[in-house]
PDB file of C-alpha atoms in Angstrom:
ATOM      1  CA  MET A 121      -0.315  -0.196  -0.025  1.00  0.00           C
ATOM      2  CA  GLY A 122       1.231   3.718  -0.906  1.00  0.00           C
ATOM      3  CA  ALA A 123       2.876   5.592   1.249  1.00  0.00           C
ATOM      4  CA  ILE A 124       0.536   8.608   0.078  1.00  0.00           C
ATOM      5  CA  VAL A 125      -3.359   8.248   0.634  1.00  0.00           C
ATOM      6  CA  PRO A 126      -5.560  11.347  -0.375  1.00  0.00           C
ATOM      7  CA  ALA A 127      -8.184  11.757   2.111  1.00  0.00           C
ATOM      8  CA  ILE A 128     -12.055  12.524   0.793  1.00  0.00           C
ATOM      9  CA  LEU A 129     -14.104  14.162   3.147  1.00  0.00           C
ATOM     10  CA  PRO A 130     -17.422  13.860   1.219  1.00  0.00           C
ATOM     11  CA  HIS A 131     -20.690  15.335   2.223  1.00  0.00           C
ATOM     12  CA  SER A 132     -22.947  13.061   0.145  1.00  0.00           C
ATOM     13  CA  LYS A 133     -23.035  10.325  -1.958  1.00  0.00           C
ATOM     14  CA  ASN A 134     -22.201  11.914  -5.338  1.00  0.00           C
ATOM     15  CA  GLU A 135     -19.391  14.322  -3.947  1.00  0.00           C
ATOM     16  CA  LEU A 136     -17.638  11.114  -2.851  1.00  0.00           C
ATOM     17  CA  ILE A 137     -18.592   9.142  -6.127  1.00  0.00           C
ATOM     18  CA  GLU A 138     -16.745  12.230  -7.976  1.00  0.00           C
ATOM     19  CA  GLN A 139     -13.996  12.390  -6.152  1.00  0.00           C
ATOM     20  CA  LEU A 140     -13.284   8.783  -6.520  1.00  0.00           C
ATOM     21  CA  ASP A 141     -13.836   8.993 -10.135  1.00  0.00           C
ATOM     22  CA  ARG A 142     -11.243  11.543 -10.135  1.00  0.00           C
ATOM     23  CA  PHE A 143      -8.457   9.253  -8.191  1.00  0.00           C
ATOM     24  CA  ALA A 144      -9.295   6.678 -10.417  1.00  0.00           C
ATOM     25  CA  SER A 145      -8.017   8.444 -13.414  1.00  0.00           C
ATOM     26  CA  LEU A 146      -3.905   8.499 -11.429  1.00  0.00           C
ATOM     27  CA  ALA A 147      -2.403   5.082 -11.833  1.00  0.00           C
ATOM     28  CA  ASP A 148      -0.503   6.329  -8.828  1.00  0.00           C
ATOM     29  CA  ILE A 149      -3.182   6.126  -6.243  1.00  0.00           C
ATOM     30  CA  ASP A 150      -3.589   2.817  -4.552  1.00  0.00           C
ATOM     31  CA  ALA A 151      -5.320   3.769  -1.340  1.00  0.00           C
ATOM     32  CA  VAL A 152      -7.773   6.291  -0.527  1.00  0.00           C
ATOM     33  CA  GLN A 153      -8.650   7.340   2.995  1.00  0.00           C
ATOM     34  CA  ILE A 154     -12.526   8.325   3.756  1.00  0.00           C
ATOM     35  CA  ASP A 155     -12.993  10.331   6.717  1.00  0.00           C
ATOM     36  CA  VAL A 156     -16.231   9.821   8.449  1.00  0.00           C
ATOM     37  CA  ILE A 157     -17.582  12.722  10.760  1.00  0.00           C
ATOM     38  CA  ASP A 158     -20.405  12.538  12.837  1.00  0.00           C
ATOM     39  CA  GLY A 159     -21.009  15.719  14.243  1.00  0.00           C
ATOM     40  CA  ARG A 160     -20.687  14.685  18.055  1.00  0.00           C
ATOM     41  CA  PHE A 161     -17.130  13.812  18.023  1.00  0.00           C
ATOM     42  CA  ALA A 162     -15.883  16.239  15.510  1.00  0.00           C
ATOM     43  CA  SER A 163     -18.220  18.650  13.447  1.00  0.00           C
ATOM     44  CA  PRO A 164     -19.328  19.438  11.173  1.00  0.00           C
ATOM     45  CA  PRO A 165     -20.829  16.036  10.138  1.00  0.00           C
ATOM     46  CA  ASP A 166     -20.132  15.034   6.750  1.00  0.00           C
ATOM     47  CA  TRP A 167     -21.801  11.554   4.656  1.00  0.00           C
ATOM     48  CA  PRO A 168     -22.892   9.759   5.619  1.00  0.00           C
ATOM     49  CA  TYR A 169     -24.200  11.494   8.933  1.00  0.00           C
ATOM     50  CA  ALA A 170     -25.338  14.178   6.642  1.00  0.00           C
ATOM     51  CA  GLY A 171     -26.821  13.802   3.076  1.00  0.00           C
ATOM     52  CA  LYS A 172     -29.964  11.488   2.033  1.00  0.00           C
ATOM     53  CA  ALA A 173     -31.516   9.900   5.563  1.00  0.00           C
ATOM     54  CA  GLY A 174     -31.165   5.864   4.807  1.00  0.00           C
ATOM     55  CA  GLU A 175     -29.093   5.997   2.007  1.00  0.00           C
ATOM     56  CA  PHE A 176     -25.819   4.469   3.959  1.00  0.00           C
ATOM     57  CA  ALA A 177     -27.878   1.847   5.483  1.00  0.00           C
ATOM     58  CA  ARG A 178     -29.429   0.602   2.746  1.00  0.00           C
ATOM     59  CA  MET A 179     -25.737   0.168   0.977  1.00  0.00           C
ATOM     60  CA  VAL A 180     -24.795  -1.896   3.659  1.00  0.00           C
ATOM     61  CA  ALA A 181     -28.330  -3.600   3.181  1.00  0.00           C
ATOM     62  CA  ASP A 182     -27.765  -4.339  -0.418  1.00  0.00           C
ATOM     63  CA  GLY A 183     -24.408  -5.489  -0.575  1.00  0.00           C
ATOM     64  CA  GLU A 184     -22.960  -2.954  -2.524  1.00  0.00           C
ATOM     65  CA  LEU A 185     -19.337  -2.260  -2.468  1.00  0.00           C
ATOM     66  CA  LEU A 186     -18.004   1.522  -2.199  1.00  0.00           C
ATOM     67  CA  PRO A 187     -16.727   2.795  -5.974  1.00  0.00           C
ATOM     68  CA  HIS A 188     -13.738   1.277  -7.463  1.00  0.00           C
ATOM     69  CA  ALA A 189     -13.442  -1.040  -4.797  1.00  0.00           C
ATOM     70  CA  ASP A 190     -11.184  -3.308  -6.983  1.00  0.00           C
ATOM     71  CA  ARG A 191      -9.016  -0.710  -7.553  1.00  0.00           C
ATOM     72  CA  PHE A 192      -8.748   0.970  -4.116  1.00  0.00           C
ATOM     73  CA  LYS A 193      -7.699   0.070  -0.151  1.00  0.00           C
ATOM     74  CA  TYR A 194     -10.181   1.801   1.595  1.00  0.00           C
ATOM     75  CA  ASP A 195      -8.659   3.093   5.258  1.00  0.00           C
ATOM     76  CA  ILE A 196     -12.099   4.712   7.182  1.00  0.00           C
ATOM     77  CA  ASP A 197     -11.207   7.447   9.892  1.00  0.00           C
ATOM     78  CA  LEU A 198     -14.264   7.303  11.933  1.00  0.00           C
ATOM     79  CA  MET A 199     -14.275  10.181  13.969  1.00  0.00           C
ATOM     80  CA  VAL A 200     -17.425   9.628  15.605  1.00  0.00           C
ATOM     81  CA  THR A 201     -18.988   8.512  18.738  1.00  0.00           C
ATOM     82  CA  ASP A 202     -18.832   4.707  19.391  1.00  0.00           C
ATOM     83  CA  PRO A 203     -17.007   3.684  16.688  1.00  0.00           C
ATOM     84  CA  GLU A 204     -17.667  -0.137  17.219  1.00  0.00           C
ATOM     85  CA  LEU A 205     -21.534   0.392  16.032  1.00  0.00           C
ATOM     86  CA  VAL A 206     -20.053   1.396  12.875  1.00  0.00           C
ATOM     87  CA  THR A 207     -17.245  -0.624  11.975  1.00  0.00           C
ATOM     88  CA  GLY A 208     -18.805  -3.480  10.777  1.00  0.00           C
ATOM     89  CA  SER A 209     -20.782  -1.703   8.254  1.00  0.00           C
ATOM     90  CA  TRP A 210     -17.893  -0.090   6.368  1.00  0.00           C
ATOM     91  CA  LEU A 211     -16.061  -3.281   6.418  1.00  0.00           C
ATOM     92  CA  ALA A 212     -19.154  -4.665   4.647  1.00  0.00           C
ATOM     93  CA  LEU A 213     -18.725  -1.888   2.166  1.00  0.00           C
ATOM     94  CA  GLY A 214     -15.233  -2.776   1.213  1.00  0.00           C
ATOM     95  CA  ALA A 215     -13.207  -1.289   3.424  1.00  0.00           C
ATOM     96  CA  SER A 216      -9.422  -2.879   4.471  1.00  0.00           C
ATOM     97  CA  ARG A 217      -8.342  -0.591   7.339  1.00  0.00           C
ATOM     98  CA  VAL A 218     -10.176   1.265  10.062  1.00  0.00           C
ATOM     99  CA  THR A 219      -8.957   4.204  12.334  1.00  0.00           C
ATOM    100  CA  VAL A 220     -10.295   4.479  15.707  1.00  0.00           C
ATOM    101  CA  HIS A 221      -9.735   7.983  17.444  1.00  0.00           C
ATOM    102  CA  ALA A 222      -8.529   7.300  20.977  1.00  0.00           C
ATOM    103  CA  GLU A 223     -10.348   9.998  22.406  1.00  0.00           C
ATOM    104  CA  SER A 224     -13.960   9.093  20.548  1.00  0.00           C
ATOM    105  CA  THR A 225     -14.951   6.599  23.637  1.00  0.00           C
ATOM    106  CA  SER A 226     -14.612   6.063  27.265  1.00  0.00           C
ATOM    107  CA  TYR A 227     -14.226   2.600  27.110  1.00  0.00           C
ATOM    108  CA  LEU A 228     -11.399   2.092  24.681  1.00  0.00           C
ATOM    109  CA  PRO A 229     -10.034  -1.286  26.104  1.00  0.00           C
ATOM    110  CA  ARG A 230     -13.685  -2.549  25.326  1.00  0.00           C
ATOM    111  CA  VAL A 231     -13.796  -1.131  21.852  1.00  0.00           C
ATOM    112  CA  ILE A 232     -10.089  -2.652  21.123  1.00  0.00           C
ATOM    113  CA  THR A 233     -11.384  -6.084  22.557  1.00  0.00           C
ATOM    114  CA  ASP A 234     -14.302  -5.874  20.602  1.00  0.00           C
ATOM    115  CA  LEU A 235     -12.664  -4.877  17.513  1.00  0.00           C
ATOM    116  CA  LYS A 236     -10.696  -7.826  17.617  1.00  0.00           C
ATOM    117  CA  HIS A 237     -12.843 -10.272  18.637  1.00  0.00           C
ATOM    118  CA  LYS A 238     -15.529  -9.642  15.957  1.00  0.00           C
ATOM    119  CA  TYR A 239     -13.358  -8.901  12.876  1.00  0.00           C
ATOM    120  CA  GLY A 240      -9.550  -8.914  13.357  1.00  0.00           C
ATOM    121  CA  HIS A 241      -6.805 -11.704  14.146  1.00  0.00           C
ATOM    122  CA  ASP A 242      -8.884 -13.392  16.719  1.00  0.00           C
ATOM    123  CA  LYS A 243     -10.970 -14.447  13.459  1.00  0.00           C
ATOM    124  CA  ASP A 244      -7.731 -15.279  11.557  1.00  0.00           C
ATOM    125  CA  PHE A 245      -8.220 -12.326   9.286  1.00  0.00           C
ATOM    126  CA  ALA A 246      -4.863 -11.479   7.725  1.00  0.00           C
ATOM    127  CA  PRO A 247      -3.607  -7.979   8.692  1.00  0.00           C
ATOM    128  CA  ASP A 248      -3.241  -7.283   5.184  1.00  0.00           C
ATOM    129  CA  LEU A 249      -7.114  -7.809   4.265  1.00  0.00           C
ATOM    130  CA  ILE A 250      -8.298  -5.858   7.548  1.00  0.00           C
ATOM    131  CA  SER A 251      -6.235  -3.525   9.800  1.00  0.00           C
ATOM    132  CA  PHE A 252      -7.232  -1.617  12.706  1.00  0.00           C
ATOM    133  CA  GLY A 253      -5.062   1.204  14.108  1.00  0.00           C
ATOM    134  CA  LEU A 254      -5.645   4.275  16.648  1.00  0.00           C
ATOM    135  CA  ALA A 255      -5.460   7.560  15.990  1.00  0.00           C
ATOM    136  CA  ILE A 256      -4.238  10.539  18.382  1.00  0.00           C
ATOM    137  CA  ASN A 257      -5.092  14.044  19.068  1.00  0.00           C
ATOM    138  CA  ILE A 258      -2.189  16.601  19.132  1.00  0.00           C
ATOM    139  CA  ALA A 259      -2.798  17.500  22.667  1.00  0.00           C
ATOM    140  CA  THR A 260      -3.509  13.668  23.589  1.00  0.00           C
ATOM    141  CA  ASP A 261      -0.708  12.079  26.208  1.00  0.00           C
ATOM    142  CA  LEU A 262       0.780   8.809  24.034  1.00  0.00           C
ATOM    143  CA  GLY A 263       0.485   7.249  27.084  1.00  0.00           C
ATOM    144  CA  LEU A 264      -3.832   6.402  26.365  1.00  0.00           C
ATOM    145  CA  ILE A 265      -2.445   4.425  23.856  1.00  0.00           C
ATOM    146  CA  GLU A 266       0.485   2.152  24.991  1.00  0.00           C
ATOM    147  CA  GLN A 267      -1.195  -0.294  26.410  1.00  0.00           C
ATOM    148  CA  PHE A 268      -2.863  -1.217  22.937  1.00  0.00           C
ATOM    149  CA  VAL A 269       0.251  -1.362  20.764  1.00  0.00           C
ATOM    150  CA  SER A 270       0.242  -5.233  20.490  1.00  0.00           C
ATOM    151  CA  ASP A 271      -3.459  -5.169  19.653  1.00  0.00           C
ATOM    152  CA  ILE A 272      -3.233  -2.614  16.525  1.00  0.00           C
ATOM    153  CA  ASP A 273      -1.692  -2.667  13.309  1.00  0.00           C
ATOM    154  CA  TYR A 274      -0.850   1.620  12.883  1.00  0.00           C
ATOM    155  CA  VAL A 275      -1.305   4.718  14.649  1.00  0.00           C
ATOM    156  CA  GLN A 276      -2.215   7.688  13.002  1.00  0.00           C
ATOM    157  CA  PHE A 277      -0.916  11.404  14.521  1.00  0.00           C
ATOM    158  CA  THR A 278      -2.970  13.843  14.064  1.00  0.00           C
ATOM    159  CA  GLY A 279      -0.845  16.992  12.696  1.00  0.00           C
ATOM    160  CA  ALA A 280      -3.526  19.725  13.142  1.00  0.00           C
ATOM    161  CA  ALA A 281      -5.382  21.427  16.062  1.00  0.00           C
ATOM    162  CA  THR A 282      -8.870  20.522  14.841  1.00  0.00           C
ATOM    163  CA  LEU A 283     -10.230  17.251  13.650  1.00  0.00           C
ATOM    164  CA  GLY A 284     -12.231  16.939  10.099  1.00  0.00           C
ATOM    165  CA  LYS A 285     -11.086  20.522   9.035  1.00  0.00           C
ATOM    166  CA  PRO A 286      -9.199  20.299   5.763  1.00  0.00           C
ATOM    167  CA  GLY A 287      -6.238  23.248   5.089  1.00  0.00           C
ATOM    168  CA  GLN A 288      -5.316  23.706   8.904  1.00  0.00           C
ATOM    169  CA  PRO A 289      -1.876  24.603   9.555  1.00  0.00           C
ATOM    170  CA  PHE A 290       0.368  22.217  10.693  1.00  0.00           C
ATOM    171  CA  ASP A 291       1.106  21.477  14.389  1.00  0.00           C
ATOM    172  CA  ARG A 292       4.853  21.112  14.553  1.00  0.00           C
ATOM    173  CA  ARG A 293       4.325  19.467  18.342  1.00  0.00           C
ATOM    174  CA  VAL A 294       3.543  16.481  16.320  1.00  0.00           C
ATOM    175  CA  LEU A 295       7.093  15.622  15.335  1.00  0.00           C
ATOM    176  CA  LYS A 296       8.572  15.101  18.787  1.00  0.00           C
ATOM    177  CA  ARG A 297       5.658  13.049  19.491  1.00  0.00           C
ATOM    178  CA  ILE A 298       6.333  10.920  16.376  1.00  0.00           C
ATOM    179  CA  GLU A 299       9.907  10.701  17.059  1.00  0.00           C
ATOM    180  CA  SER A 300       9.341   9.527  20.625  1.00  0.00           C
ATOM    181  CA  PHE A 301       7.095   7.132  19.604  1.00  0.00           C
ATOM    182  CA  ARG A 302       9.104   5.757  17.082  1.00  0.00           C
ATOM    183  CA  LYS A 303      12.146   5.055  19.155  1.00  0.00           C
ATOM    184  CA  ARG A 304      10.165   2.973  21.551  1.00  0.00           C
ATOM    185  CA  HIS A 305       8.247   1.618  18.944  1.00  0.00           C
ATOM    186  CA  PRO A 306      10.378   0.499  15.655  1.00  0.00           C
ATOM    187  CA  ASP A 307       8.235  -1.744  14.141  1.00  0.00           C
ATOM    188  CA  MET A 308       4.906  -0.039  14.169  1.00  0.00           C
ATOM    189  CA  THR A 309       3.548   1.636  11.297  1.00  0.00           C
ATOM    190  CA  LEU A 310       2.726   5.081  11.883  1.00  0.00           C
ATOM    191  CA  GLN A 311       1.094   7.948   9.635  1.00  0.00           C
ATOM    192  CA  ALA A 312      -0.031  11.521   9.904  1.00  0.00           C
ATOM    193  CA  ASP A 313      -3.294  13.291   9.199  1.00  0.00           C
ATOM    194  CA  GLY A 314      -3.935  16.810   9.577  1.00  0.00           C
ATOM    195  CA  GLY A 315      -1.443  19.577   8.178  1.00  0.00           C
ATOM    196  CA  VAL A 316       0.146  17.656   5.465  1.00  0.00           C
ATOM    197  CA  THR A 317       1.799  19.557   2.861  1.00  0.00           C
ATOM    198  CA  LEU A 318       4.549  19.723   0.187  1.00  0.00           C
ATOM    199  CA  THR A 319       6.089  22.110   3.373  1.00  0.00           C
ATOM    200  CA  SER A 320       5.462  19.608   6.261  1.00  0.00           C
ATOM    201  CA  ALA A 321       6.156  16.183   4.665  1.00  0.00           C
ATOM    202  CA  PRO A 322       9.485  16.381   4.721  1.00  0.00           C
ATOM    203  CA  GLU A 323       9.675  16.784   8.292  1.00  0.00           C
ATOM    204  CA  LEU A 324       7.119  14.207   9.147  1.00  0.00           C
ATOM    205  CA  LEU A 325       8.757  11.513   7.000  1.00  0.00           C
ATOM    206  CA  ALA A 326      12.102  12.372   8.558  1.00  0.00           C
ATOM    207  CA  ALA A 327      10.425  11.942  12.186  1.00  0.00           C
ATOM    208  CA  GLY A 328       9.455   8.322  11.052  1.00  0.00           C
ATOM    209  CA  VAL A 329       6.362   8.381   9.371  1.00  0.00           C
ATOM    210  CA  ASP A 330       5.612   5.686   6.923  1.00  0.00           C
ATOM    211  CA  ARG A 331       2.568   6.907   5.489  1.00  0.00           C
ATOM    212  CA  LEU A 332       0.580  10.680   4.726  1.00  0.00           C
ATOM    213  CA  ILE A 333      -2.639  11.342   5.005  1.00  0.00           C
ATOM    214  CA  VAL A 334      -3.134  14.317   2.414  1.00  0.00           C
ATOM    215  CA  ASP A 335      -6.080  16.107   2.452  1.00  0.00           C
ATOM    216  CA  SER A 336      -7.702  18.067  -0.673  1.00  0.00           C
ATOM    217  CA  ALA A 337      -6.823  21.241   0.543  1.00  0.00           C
ATOM    218  CA  ALA A 338      -3.437  20.129  -0.407  1.00  0.00           C
ATOM    219  CA  LEU A 339      -4.330  18.491  -3.746  1.00  0.00           C
ATOM    220  CA  ALA A 340      -5.823  21.480  -5.485  1.00  0.00           C
ATOM    221  CA  PRO A 341      -8.110  19.812  -8.697  1.00  0.00           C
ATOM    222  CA  ALA A 342      -6.212  21.856 -11.233  1.00  0.00           C
ATOM    223  CA  THR A 343      -3.050  20.636 -10.237  1.00  0.00           C
ATOM    224  CA  PHE A 344      -3.811  17.298  -8.645  1.00  0.00           C
ATOM    225  CA  ALA A 345      -1.954  14.847 -10.393  1.00  0.00           C
ATOM    226  CA  GLN A 346       1.350  16.868 -10.343  1.00  0.00           C
ATOM    227  CA  ASP A 347       1.062  17.664  -6.452  1.00  0.00           C
ATOM    228  CA  PHE A 348       0.327  14.307  -5.927  1.00  0.00           C
ATOM    229  CA  ARG A 349       3.522  12.842  -7.924  1.00  0.00           C
ATOM    230  CA  LYS A 350       5.756  15.442  -5.837  1.00  0.00           C
ATOM    231  CA  PHE A 351       4.466  13.845  -2.363  1.00  0.00           C
ATOM    232  CA  LEU A 352       5.383  10.437  -4.321  1.00  0.00           C
ATOM    233  CA  ALA A 353       8.720  11.545  -5.165  1.00  0.00           C
ATOM    234  CA  LEU A 354       9.451  12.980  -1.385  1.00  0.00           C
ATOM    235  CA  ALA A 355       8.067  10.066   0.267  1.00  0.00           C
ATOM    236  CA  GLU A 356      10.704   7.645  -2.339  1.00  0.00           C
ATOM    237  CA  ARG A 357      13.423   9.806  -1.311  1.00  0.00           C
ATOM    238  CA  TYR A 358      12.928   9.187   2.435  1.00  0.00           C
ATOM    239  CA  GLY A 359      12.425   5.554   1.625  1.00  0.00           C
ATOM    240  CA  THR A 360       9.407   5.302   3.402  1.00  0.00           C
ATOM    241  CA  TYR A 361       7.792   1.806   3.495  1.00  0.00           C
ATOM    242  CA  GLU A 362       5.082   0.377   5.867  1.00  0.00           C
ATOM    243  CA  ARG A 363       6.127  -1.968   8.434  1.00  0.00           C
TER     244      ARG A 363
END
């Protein structure tokens, strides 16, 4: 899976399809992150919490897959309260990676255990088919996720102050957090999301990140292909790979 992953924050199913069609036109993209915001844990809400009522549930009930499911591996960034209640639906739509925010629940040990038993390694799923990760906000003590390192496949570091808002400035505090975590867990896959630009990307890669989640603010439609390839060139220069 690629080191550079574009993110979508769709406000309707049609917008999701349009952006995925655009991504599908670039052969270099093999993974896409879909940001899911419920309006409670983070705001404002996006699809499927915004948009046509019942549309998402019908997709799941009808056995529909996400567009281009044969082409992309999908990361689902669950910026939602009670993430364990919706994880199964996204997996049914074809997602292969699910990110849970450590701050999104007061019952994180139970959530991690439930996901592991229902969908994860306890069910003999290979990690290259379904992976689970924890995201952690810039101001949260890293100790919150230490006990779960053996139960997850990756950690996502937030590089901006507020969740779910593309185009926010890069918060440099994340660099020391990544460096510190990398020293303690050299084999863990690390990814960064929020504030990722062509300026901040080299610093994040040098700090020890394997994957960069790049939001729409850093990939302008008019120069999308050129911008994405610039990110790829940076990843190649720093020799990133997924552990």
